PDB file of C-alpha atoms and ligand atoms in Angstrom:
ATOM      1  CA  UNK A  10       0.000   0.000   0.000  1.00 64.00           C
ATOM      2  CA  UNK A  11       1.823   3.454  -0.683  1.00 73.00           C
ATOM      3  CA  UNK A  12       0.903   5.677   1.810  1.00 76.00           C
ATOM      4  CA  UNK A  13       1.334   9.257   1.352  1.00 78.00           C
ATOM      5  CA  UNK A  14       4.989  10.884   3.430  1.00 81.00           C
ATOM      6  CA  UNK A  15       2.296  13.969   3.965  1.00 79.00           C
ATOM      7  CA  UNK A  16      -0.171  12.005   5.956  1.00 80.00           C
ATOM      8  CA  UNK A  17      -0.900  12.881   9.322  1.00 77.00           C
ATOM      9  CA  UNK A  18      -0.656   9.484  10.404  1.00 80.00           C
ATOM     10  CA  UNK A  19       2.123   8.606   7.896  1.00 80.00           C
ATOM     11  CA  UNK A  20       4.539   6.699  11.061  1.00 85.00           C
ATOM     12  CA  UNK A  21       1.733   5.092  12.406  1.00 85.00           C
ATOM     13  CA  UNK A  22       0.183   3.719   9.616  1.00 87.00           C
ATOM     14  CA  UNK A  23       3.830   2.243   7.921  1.00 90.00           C
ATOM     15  CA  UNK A  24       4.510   0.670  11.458  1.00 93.00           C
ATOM     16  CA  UNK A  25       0.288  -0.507  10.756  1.00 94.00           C
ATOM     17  CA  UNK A  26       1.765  -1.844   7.225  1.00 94.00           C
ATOM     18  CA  UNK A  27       4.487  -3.567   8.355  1.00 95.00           C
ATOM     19  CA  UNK A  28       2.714  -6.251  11.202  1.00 96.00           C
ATOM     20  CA  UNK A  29       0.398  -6.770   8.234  1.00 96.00           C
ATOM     21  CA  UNK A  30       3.242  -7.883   6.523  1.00 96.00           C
ATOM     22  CA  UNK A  31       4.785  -9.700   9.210  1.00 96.00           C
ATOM     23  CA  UNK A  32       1.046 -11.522   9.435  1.00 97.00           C
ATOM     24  CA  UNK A  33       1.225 -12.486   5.970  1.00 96.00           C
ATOM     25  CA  UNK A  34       4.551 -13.877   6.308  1.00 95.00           C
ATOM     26  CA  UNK A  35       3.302 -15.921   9.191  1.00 95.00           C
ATOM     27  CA  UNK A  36       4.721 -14.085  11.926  1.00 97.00           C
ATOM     28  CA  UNK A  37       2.658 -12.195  13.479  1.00 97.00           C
ATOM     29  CA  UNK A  38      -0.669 -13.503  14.650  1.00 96.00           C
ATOM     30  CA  UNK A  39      -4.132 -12.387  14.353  1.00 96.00           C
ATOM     31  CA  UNK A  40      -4.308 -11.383  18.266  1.00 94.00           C
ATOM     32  CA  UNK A  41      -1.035  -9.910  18.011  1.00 95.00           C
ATOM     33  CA  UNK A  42      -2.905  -7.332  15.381  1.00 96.00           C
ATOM     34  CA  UNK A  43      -5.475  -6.748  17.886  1.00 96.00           C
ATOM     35  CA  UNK A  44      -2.651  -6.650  20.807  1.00 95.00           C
ATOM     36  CA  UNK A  45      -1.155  -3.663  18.556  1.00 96.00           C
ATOM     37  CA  UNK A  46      -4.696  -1.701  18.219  1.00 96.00           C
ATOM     38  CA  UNK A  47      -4.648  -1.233  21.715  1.00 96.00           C
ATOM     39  CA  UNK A  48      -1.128  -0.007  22.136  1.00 96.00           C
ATOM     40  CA  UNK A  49      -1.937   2.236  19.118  1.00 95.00           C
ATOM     41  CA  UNK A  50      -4.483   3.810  21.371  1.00 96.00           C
ATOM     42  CA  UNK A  51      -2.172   4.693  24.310  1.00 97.00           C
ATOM     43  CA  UNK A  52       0.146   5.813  21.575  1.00 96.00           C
ATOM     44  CA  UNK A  53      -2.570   8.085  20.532  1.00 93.00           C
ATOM     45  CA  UNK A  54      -3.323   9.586  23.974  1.00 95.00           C
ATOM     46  CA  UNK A  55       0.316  10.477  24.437  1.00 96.00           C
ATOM     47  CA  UNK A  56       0.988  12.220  21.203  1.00 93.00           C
ATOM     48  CA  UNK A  57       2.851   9.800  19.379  1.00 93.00           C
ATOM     49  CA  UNK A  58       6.215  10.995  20.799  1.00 95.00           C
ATOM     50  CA  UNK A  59       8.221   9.952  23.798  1.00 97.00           C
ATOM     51  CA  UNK A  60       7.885  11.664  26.860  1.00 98.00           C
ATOM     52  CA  UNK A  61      11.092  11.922  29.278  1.00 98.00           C
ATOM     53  CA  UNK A  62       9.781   9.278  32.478  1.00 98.00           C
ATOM     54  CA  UNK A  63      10.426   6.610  29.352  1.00 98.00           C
ATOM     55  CA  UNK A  64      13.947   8.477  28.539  1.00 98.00           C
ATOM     56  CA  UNK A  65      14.459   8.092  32.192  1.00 98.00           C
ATOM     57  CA  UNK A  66      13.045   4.394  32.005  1.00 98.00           C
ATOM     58  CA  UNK A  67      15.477   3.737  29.036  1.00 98.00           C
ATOM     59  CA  UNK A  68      18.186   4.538  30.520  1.00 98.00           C
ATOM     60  CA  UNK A  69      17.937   2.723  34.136  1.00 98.00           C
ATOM     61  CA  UNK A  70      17.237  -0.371  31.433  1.00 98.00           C
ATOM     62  CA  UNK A  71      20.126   0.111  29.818  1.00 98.00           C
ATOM     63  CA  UNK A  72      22.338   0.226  33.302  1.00 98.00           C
ATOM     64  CA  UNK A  73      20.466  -3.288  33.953  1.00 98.00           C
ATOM     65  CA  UNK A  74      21.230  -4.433  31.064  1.00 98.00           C
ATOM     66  CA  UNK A  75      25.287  -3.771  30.891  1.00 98.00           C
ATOM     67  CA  UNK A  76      25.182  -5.098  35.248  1.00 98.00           C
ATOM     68  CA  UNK A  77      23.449  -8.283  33.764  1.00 98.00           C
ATOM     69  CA  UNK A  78      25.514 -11.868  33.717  1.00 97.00           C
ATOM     70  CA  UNK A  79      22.685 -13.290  32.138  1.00 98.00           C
ATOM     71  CA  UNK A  80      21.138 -10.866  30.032  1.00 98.00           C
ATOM     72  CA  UNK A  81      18.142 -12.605  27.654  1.00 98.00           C
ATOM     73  CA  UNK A  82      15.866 -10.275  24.653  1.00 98.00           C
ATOM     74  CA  UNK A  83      12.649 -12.196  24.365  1.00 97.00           C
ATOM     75  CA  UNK A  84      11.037 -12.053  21.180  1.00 97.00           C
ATOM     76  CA  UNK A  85       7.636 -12.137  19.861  1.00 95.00           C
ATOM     77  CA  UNK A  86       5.757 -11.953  16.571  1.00 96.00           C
ATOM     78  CA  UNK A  87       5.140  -7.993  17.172  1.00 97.00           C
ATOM     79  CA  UNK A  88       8.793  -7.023  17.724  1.00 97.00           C
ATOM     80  CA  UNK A  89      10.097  -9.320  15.595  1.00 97.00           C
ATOM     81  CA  UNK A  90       7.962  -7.869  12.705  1.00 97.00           C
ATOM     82  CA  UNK A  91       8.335  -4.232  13.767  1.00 97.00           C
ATOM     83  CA  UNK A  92      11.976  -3.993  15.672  1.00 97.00           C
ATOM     84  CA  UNK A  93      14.266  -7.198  14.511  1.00 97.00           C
ATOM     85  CA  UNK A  94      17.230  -5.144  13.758  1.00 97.00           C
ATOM     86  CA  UNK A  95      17.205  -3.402  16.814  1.00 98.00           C
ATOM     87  CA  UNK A  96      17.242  -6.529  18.485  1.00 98.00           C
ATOM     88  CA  UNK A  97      19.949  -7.591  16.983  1.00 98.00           C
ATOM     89  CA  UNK A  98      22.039  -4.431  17.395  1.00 98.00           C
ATOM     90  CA  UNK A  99      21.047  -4.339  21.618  1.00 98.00           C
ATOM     91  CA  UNK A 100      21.769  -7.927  21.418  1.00 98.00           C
ATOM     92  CA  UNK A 101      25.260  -7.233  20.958  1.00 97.00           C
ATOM     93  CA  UNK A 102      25.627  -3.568  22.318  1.00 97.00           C
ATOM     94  CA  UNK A 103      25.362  -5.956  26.376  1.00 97.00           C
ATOM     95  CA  UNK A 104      26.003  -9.237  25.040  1.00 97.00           C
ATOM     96  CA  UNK A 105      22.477 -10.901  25.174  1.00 98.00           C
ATOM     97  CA  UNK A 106      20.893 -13.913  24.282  1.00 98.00           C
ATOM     98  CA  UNK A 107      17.673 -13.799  21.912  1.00 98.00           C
ATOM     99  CA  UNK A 108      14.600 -15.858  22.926  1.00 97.00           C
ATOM    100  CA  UNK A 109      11.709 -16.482  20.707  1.00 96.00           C
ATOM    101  CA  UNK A 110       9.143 -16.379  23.428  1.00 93.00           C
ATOM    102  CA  UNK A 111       5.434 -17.010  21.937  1.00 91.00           C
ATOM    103  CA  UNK A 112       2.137 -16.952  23.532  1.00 87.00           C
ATOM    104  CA  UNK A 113       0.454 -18.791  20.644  1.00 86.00           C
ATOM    105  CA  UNK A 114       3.031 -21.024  20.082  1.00 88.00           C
ATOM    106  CA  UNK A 115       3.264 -23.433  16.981  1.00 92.00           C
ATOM    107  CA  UNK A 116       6.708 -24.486  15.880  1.00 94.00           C
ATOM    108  CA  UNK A 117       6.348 -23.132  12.426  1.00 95.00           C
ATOM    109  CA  UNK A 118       6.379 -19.585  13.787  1.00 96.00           C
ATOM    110  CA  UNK A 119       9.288 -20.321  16.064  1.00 96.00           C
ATOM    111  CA  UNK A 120      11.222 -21.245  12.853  1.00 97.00           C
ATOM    112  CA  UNK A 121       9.866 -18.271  11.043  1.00 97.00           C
ATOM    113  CA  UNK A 122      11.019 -15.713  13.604  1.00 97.00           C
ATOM    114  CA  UNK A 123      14.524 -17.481  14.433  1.00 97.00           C
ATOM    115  CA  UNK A 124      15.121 -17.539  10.631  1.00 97.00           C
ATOM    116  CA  UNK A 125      14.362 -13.604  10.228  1.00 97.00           C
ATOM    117  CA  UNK A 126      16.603 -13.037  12.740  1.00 98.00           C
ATOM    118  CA  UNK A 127      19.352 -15.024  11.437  1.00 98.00           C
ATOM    119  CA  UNK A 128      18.929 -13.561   8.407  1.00 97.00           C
ATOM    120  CA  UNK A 129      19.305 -10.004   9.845  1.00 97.00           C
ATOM    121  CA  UNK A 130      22.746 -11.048  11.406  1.00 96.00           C
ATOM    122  CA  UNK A 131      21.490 -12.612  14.684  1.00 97.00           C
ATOM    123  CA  UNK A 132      24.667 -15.162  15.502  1.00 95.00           C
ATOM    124  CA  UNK A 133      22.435 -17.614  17.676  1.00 96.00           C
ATOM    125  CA  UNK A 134      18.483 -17.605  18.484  1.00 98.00           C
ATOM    126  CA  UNK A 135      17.269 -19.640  21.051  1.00 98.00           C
ATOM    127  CA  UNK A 136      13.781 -21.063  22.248  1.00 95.00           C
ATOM    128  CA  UNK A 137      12.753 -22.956  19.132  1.00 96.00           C
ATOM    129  CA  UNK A 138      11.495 -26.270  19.200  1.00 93.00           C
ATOM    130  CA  UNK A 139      13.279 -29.153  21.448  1.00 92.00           C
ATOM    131  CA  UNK A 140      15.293 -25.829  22.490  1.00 93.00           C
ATOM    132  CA  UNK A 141      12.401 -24.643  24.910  1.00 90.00           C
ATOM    133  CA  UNK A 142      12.034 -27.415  26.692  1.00 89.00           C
ATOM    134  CA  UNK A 143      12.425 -25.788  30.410  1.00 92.00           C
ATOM    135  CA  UNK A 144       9.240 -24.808  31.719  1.00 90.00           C
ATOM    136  CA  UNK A 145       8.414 -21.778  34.076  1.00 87.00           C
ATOM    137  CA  UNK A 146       6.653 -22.400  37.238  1.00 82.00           C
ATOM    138  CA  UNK A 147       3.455 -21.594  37.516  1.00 75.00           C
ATOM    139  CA  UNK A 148       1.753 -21.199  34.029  1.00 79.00           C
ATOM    140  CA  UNK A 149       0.120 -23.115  31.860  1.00 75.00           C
ATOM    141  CA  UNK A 150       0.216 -24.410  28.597  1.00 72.00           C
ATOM    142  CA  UNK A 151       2.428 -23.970  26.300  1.00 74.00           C
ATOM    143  CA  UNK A 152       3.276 -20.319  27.573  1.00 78.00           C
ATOM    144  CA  UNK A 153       5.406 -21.707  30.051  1.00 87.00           C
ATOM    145  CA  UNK A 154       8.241 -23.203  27.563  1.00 91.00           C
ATOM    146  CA  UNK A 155      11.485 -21.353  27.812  1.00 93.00           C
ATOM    147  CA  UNK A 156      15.231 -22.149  26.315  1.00 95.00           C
ATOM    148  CA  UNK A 157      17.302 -23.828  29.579  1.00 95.00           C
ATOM    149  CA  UNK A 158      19.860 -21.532  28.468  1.00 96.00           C
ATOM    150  CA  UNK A 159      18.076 -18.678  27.950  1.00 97.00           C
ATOM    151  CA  UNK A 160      15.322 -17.080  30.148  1.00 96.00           C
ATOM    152  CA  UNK A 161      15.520 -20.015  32.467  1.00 95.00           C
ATOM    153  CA  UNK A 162      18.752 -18.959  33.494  1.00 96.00           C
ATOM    154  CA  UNK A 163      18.591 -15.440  32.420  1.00 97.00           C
ATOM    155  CA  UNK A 164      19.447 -12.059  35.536  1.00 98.00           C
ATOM    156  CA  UNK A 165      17.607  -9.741  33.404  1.00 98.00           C
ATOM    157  CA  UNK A 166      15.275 -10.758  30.561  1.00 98.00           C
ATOM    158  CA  UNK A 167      13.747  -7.623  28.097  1.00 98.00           C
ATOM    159  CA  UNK A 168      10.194  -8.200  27.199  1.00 96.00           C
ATOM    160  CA  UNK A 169       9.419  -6.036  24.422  1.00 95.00           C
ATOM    161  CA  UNK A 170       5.678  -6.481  24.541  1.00 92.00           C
ATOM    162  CA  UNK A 171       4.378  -9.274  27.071  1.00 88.00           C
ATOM    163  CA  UNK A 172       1.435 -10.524  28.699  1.00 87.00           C
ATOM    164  CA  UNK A 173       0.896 -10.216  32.500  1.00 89.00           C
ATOM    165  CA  UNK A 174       1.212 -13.246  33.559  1.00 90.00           C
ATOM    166  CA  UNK A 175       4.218 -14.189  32.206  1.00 91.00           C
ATOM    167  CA  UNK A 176       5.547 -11.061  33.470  1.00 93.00           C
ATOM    168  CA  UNK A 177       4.434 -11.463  36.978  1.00 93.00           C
ATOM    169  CA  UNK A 178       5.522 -15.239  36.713  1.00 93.00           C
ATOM    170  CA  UNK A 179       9.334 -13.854  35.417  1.00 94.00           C
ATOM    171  CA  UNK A 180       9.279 -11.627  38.356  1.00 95.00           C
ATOM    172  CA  UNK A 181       8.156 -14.458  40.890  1.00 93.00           C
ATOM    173  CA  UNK A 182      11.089 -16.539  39.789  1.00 93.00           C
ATOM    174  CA  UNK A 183      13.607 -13.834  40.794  1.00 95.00           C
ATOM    175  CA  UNK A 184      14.115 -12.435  37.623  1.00 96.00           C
ATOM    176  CA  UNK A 185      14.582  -8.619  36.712  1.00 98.00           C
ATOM    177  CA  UNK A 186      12.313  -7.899  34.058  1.00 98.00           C
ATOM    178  CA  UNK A 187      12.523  -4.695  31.810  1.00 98.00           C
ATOM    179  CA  UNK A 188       9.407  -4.422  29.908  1.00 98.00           C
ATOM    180  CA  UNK A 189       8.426  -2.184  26.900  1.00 98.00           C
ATOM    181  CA  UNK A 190       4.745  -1.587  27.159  1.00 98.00           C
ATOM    182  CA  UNK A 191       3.084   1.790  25.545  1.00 98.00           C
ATOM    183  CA  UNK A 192       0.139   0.950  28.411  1.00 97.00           C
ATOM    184  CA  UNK A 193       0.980   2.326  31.545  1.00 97.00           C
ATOM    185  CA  UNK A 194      -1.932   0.587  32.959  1.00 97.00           C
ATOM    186  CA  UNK A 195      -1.014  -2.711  31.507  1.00 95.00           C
ATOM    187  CA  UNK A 196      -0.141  -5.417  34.097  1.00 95.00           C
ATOM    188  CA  UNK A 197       2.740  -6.068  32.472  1.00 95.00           C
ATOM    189  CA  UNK A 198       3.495  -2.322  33.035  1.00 97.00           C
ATOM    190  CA  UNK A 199       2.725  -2.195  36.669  1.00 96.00           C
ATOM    191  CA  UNK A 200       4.705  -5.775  37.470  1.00 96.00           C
ATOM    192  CA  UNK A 201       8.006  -5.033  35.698  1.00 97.00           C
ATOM    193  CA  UNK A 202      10.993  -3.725  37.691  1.00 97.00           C
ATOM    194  CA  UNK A 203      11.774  -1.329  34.791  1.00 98.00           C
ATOM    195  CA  UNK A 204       9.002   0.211  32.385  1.00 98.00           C
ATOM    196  CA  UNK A 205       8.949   1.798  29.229  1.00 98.00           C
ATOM    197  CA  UNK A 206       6.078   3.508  28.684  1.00 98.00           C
ATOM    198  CA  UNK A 207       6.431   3.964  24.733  1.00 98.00           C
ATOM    199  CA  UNK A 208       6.189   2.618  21.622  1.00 97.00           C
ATOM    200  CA  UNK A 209       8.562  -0.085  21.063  1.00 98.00           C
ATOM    201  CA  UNK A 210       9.460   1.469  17.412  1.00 97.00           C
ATOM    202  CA  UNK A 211      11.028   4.369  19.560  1.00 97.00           C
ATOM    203  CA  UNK A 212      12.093   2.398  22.632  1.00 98.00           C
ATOM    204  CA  UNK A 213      14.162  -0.050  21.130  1.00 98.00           C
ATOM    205  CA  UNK A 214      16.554   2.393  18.897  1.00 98.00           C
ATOM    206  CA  UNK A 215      16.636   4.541  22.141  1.00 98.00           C
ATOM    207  CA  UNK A 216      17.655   1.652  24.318  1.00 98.00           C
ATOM    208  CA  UNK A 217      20.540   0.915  21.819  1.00 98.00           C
ATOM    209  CA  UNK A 218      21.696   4.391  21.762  1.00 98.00           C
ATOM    210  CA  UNK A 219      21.966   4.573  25.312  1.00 98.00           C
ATOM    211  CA  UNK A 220      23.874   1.009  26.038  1.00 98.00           C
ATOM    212  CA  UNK A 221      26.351   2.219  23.246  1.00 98.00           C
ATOM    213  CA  UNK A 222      26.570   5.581  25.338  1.00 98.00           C
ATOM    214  CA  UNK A 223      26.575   4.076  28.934  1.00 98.00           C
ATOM    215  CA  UNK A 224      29.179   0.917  27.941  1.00 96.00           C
ATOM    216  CA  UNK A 225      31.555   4.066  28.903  1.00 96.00           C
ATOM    217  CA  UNK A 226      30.559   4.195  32.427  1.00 97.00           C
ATOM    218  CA  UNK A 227      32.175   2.543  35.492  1.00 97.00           C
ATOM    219  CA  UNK A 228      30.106  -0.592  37.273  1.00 97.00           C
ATOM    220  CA  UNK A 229      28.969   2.360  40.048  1.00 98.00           C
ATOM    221  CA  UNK A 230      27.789   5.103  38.010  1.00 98.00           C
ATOM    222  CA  UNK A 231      25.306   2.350  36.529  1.00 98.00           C
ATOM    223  CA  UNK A 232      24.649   1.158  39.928  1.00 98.00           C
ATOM    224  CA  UNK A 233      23.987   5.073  40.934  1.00 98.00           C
ATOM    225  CA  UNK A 234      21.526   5.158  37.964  1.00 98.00           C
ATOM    226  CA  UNK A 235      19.997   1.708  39.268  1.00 98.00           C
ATOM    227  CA  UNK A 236      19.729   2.881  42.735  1.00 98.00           C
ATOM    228  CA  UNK A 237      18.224   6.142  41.939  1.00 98.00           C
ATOM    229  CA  UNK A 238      15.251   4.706  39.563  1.00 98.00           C
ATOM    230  CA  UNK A 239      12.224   4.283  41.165  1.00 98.00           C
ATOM    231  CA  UNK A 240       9.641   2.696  38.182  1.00 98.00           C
ATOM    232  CA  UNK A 241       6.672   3.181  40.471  1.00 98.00           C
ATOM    233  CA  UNK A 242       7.173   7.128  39.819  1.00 98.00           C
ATOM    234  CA  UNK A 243       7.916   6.978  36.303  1.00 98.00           C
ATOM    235  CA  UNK A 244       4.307   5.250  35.726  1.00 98.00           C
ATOM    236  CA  UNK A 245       3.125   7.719  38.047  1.00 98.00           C
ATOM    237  CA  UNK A 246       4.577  10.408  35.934  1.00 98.00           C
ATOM    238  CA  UNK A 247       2.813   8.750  32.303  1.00 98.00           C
ATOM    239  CA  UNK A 248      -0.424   8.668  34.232  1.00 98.00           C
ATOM    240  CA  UNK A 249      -0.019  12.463  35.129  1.00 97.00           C
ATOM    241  CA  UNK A 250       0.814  12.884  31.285  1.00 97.00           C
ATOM    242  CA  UNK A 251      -2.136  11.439  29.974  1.00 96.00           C
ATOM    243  CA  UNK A 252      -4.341  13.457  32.548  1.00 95.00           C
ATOM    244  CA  UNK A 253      -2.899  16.784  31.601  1.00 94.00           C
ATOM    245  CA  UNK A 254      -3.279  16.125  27.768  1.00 93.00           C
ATOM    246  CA  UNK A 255      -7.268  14.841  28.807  1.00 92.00           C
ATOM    247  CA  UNK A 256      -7.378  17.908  30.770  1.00 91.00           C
ATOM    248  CA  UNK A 257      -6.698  20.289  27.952  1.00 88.00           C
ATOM    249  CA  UNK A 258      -8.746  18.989  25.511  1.00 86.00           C
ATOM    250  CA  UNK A 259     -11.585  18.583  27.495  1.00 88.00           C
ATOM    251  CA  UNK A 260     -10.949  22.306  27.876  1.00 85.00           C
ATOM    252  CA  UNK A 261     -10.263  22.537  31.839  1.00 64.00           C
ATOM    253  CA  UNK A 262     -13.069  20.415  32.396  1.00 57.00           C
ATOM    254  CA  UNK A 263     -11.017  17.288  34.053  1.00 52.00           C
ATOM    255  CA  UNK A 264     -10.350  18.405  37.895  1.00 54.00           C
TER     256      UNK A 264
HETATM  257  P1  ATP B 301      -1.692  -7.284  30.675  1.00 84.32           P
HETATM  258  O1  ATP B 301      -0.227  -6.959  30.732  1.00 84.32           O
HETATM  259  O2  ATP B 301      -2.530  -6.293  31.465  1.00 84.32           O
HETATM  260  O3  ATP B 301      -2.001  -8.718  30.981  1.00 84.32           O
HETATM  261  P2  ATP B 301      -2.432  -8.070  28.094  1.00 84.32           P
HETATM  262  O4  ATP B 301      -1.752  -9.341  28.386  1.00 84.32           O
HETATM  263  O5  ATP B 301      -3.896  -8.125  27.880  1.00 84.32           O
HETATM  264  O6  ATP B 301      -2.120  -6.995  29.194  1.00 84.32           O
HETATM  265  P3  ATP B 301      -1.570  -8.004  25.433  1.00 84.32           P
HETATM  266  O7  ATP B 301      -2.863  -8.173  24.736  1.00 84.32           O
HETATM  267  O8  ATP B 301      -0.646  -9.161  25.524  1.00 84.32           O
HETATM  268  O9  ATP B 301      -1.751  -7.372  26.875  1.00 84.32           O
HETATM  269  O10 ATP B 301      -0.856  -6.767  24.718  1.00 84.32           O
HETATM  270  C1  ATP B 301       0.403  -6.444  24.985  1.00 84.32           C
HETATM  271  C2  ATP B 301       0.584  -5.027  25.444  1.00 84.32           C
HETATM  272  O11 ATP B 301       1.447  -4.419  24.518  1.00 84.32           O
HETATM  273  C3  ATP B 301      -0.655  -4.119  25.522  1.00 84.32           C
HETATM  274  O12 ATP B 301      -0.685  -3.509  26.792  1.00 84.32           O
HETATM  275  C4  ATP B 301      -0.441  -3.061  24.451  1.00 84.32           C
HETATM  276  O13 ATP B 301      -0.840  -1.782  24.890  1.00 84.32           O
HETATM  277  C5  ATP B 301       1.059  -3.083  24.264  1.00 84.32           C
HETATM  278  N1  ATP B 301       1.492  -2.761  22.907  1.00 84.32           N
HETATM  279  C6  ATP B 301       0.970  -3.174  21.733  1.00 84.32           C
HETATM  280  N2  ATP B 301       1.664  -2.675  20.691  1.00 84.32           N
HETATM  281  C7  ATP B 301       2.666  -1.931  21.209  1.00 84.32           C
HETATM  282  C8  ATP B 301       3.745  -1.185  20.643  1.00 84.32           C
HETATM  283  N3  ATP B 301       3.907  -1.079  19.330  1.00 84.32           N
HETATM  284  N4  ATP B 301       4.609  -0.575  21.494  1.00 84.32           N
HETATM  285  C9  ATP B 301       4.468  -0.660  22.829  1.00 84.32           C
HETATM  286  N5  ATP B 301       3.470  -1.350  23.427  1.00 84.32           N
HETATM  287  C10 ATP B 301       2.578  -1.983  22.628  1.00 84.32           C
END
């Protein structure tokens, strides 16, 4: 579909474009779709811009992620249909692992996404088939299969677009979880240690930018930046956003 550059919602509907594409290539799920309607929503509300609590969010995610032994990306169709380079590139900015992590899971899509990524210069992806054969505690079906090398026995895992359970269950096992969710009410949101309120097709090239940035830190400033992020606030902060912006339109009429 061309879409005209002088569109007012030229960004939104490319990014709209390209998980259609990623659907017809058998990567991206019909839900997933539906999943993306309601983060275009939110995206909406806020203006279609990031705000600085997600700057601030980015770059306490970033800190995690250089600290982490064990850092793991985990990958669905969404991202890996709208963000797969950046992936690739934070992947190696702090030395991660990348985890296809479904929530409708057939094997054929686990073979689809791993094979994108390899093709965009991924060097291993993990979670495919026989791969995923640890479970997490706790959940059922076959939402619960993980990579024994990855997530199972991953510090910090990134969850560019999750559901809440899975998040809360990652965050029951011990695990520091950085999510990317443009819904500040989201449970996913509200469970994470570290949230980015924003779309991922802005998060993700910010959170590379800033691990290339902080890699020139020492081990304390990062810890400083760790210590002094509080994510509670930052959501907080989003909330307030979205109230002001409701606020003016409706004219003052929002007390
Ligand atoms: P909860 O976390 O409350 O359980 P959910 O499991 O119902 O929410 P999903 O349907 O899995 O949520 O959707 C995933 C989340 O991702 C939604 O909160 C949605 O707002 C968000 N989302 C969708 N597309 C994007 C995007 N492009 N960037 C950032 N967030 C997005």
């Amino acid at each position: 579909m061309l879409i005209p550059p002088s569109h007012p919602r030229y960004l939104s509907l490319l990014i709209r474009e390209r998980l259609v594409e990623g659907f017809r290539r058998g990567i991206v799920v019909p839900e997933g779709l539906i999943a993306h309607g309601r983060g275009e929503a939110f995206d909406y509300i806020l203006g279609e811009r990031t705000w600085p609590p997600a700057l601030r969010a980015v770059e306490a995610a970033a800190a995690t992620l250089l600290l982490a032994r064990n850092p793991v990306i985990s990958v669905n169709g969404n991202t890996g249909a709208l963000v797969a380079e950046d992936i690739i590139s934070l992947a190696r900015e702090v030395n991660a692992r990348i985890e296809v992590n479904l929530f409708h899971r057939t094997r054929e899509r686990e073979e689809r996404i791993r094979d994108l990524l390899l093709s965009l210069g991924a060097d291993e992806v993990l979670g495919v088939g026989e791969d995923a054969s640890a479970t997490i505690p706790e959940l059922m079906s076959e939402r619960r299969r993980v990579s024994p090398r990855g997530i199972l026995v991953a510090d910090v895992v990134l969850v560019p677009l999750e559901d809440g359970d899975r998040t809360e269950a990652l965050v029951r096992m011990g695990k520091k979880v950085v999510a990317i969710d443009i819904n500040p009410f989201s449970r996913t949101a509200q469970k994470a240690n570290i949230t980015i309120v924003d779309n991922v097709v802005r998060a993700m090239p910010n959170l590379v930018r800033k691990c290339a940035e902080f890699k020139k830190l020492s081990r304390g400033d990062l810890e400083n930046i760790i210590r002094e992020y509080n994510n509670k606030k930052i959501i907080q902060e989003i909330v307030k956003i979205i109230w002001d912006r409701l606020a003016e339109i409706a004219g003052g009429g929002v007390e």
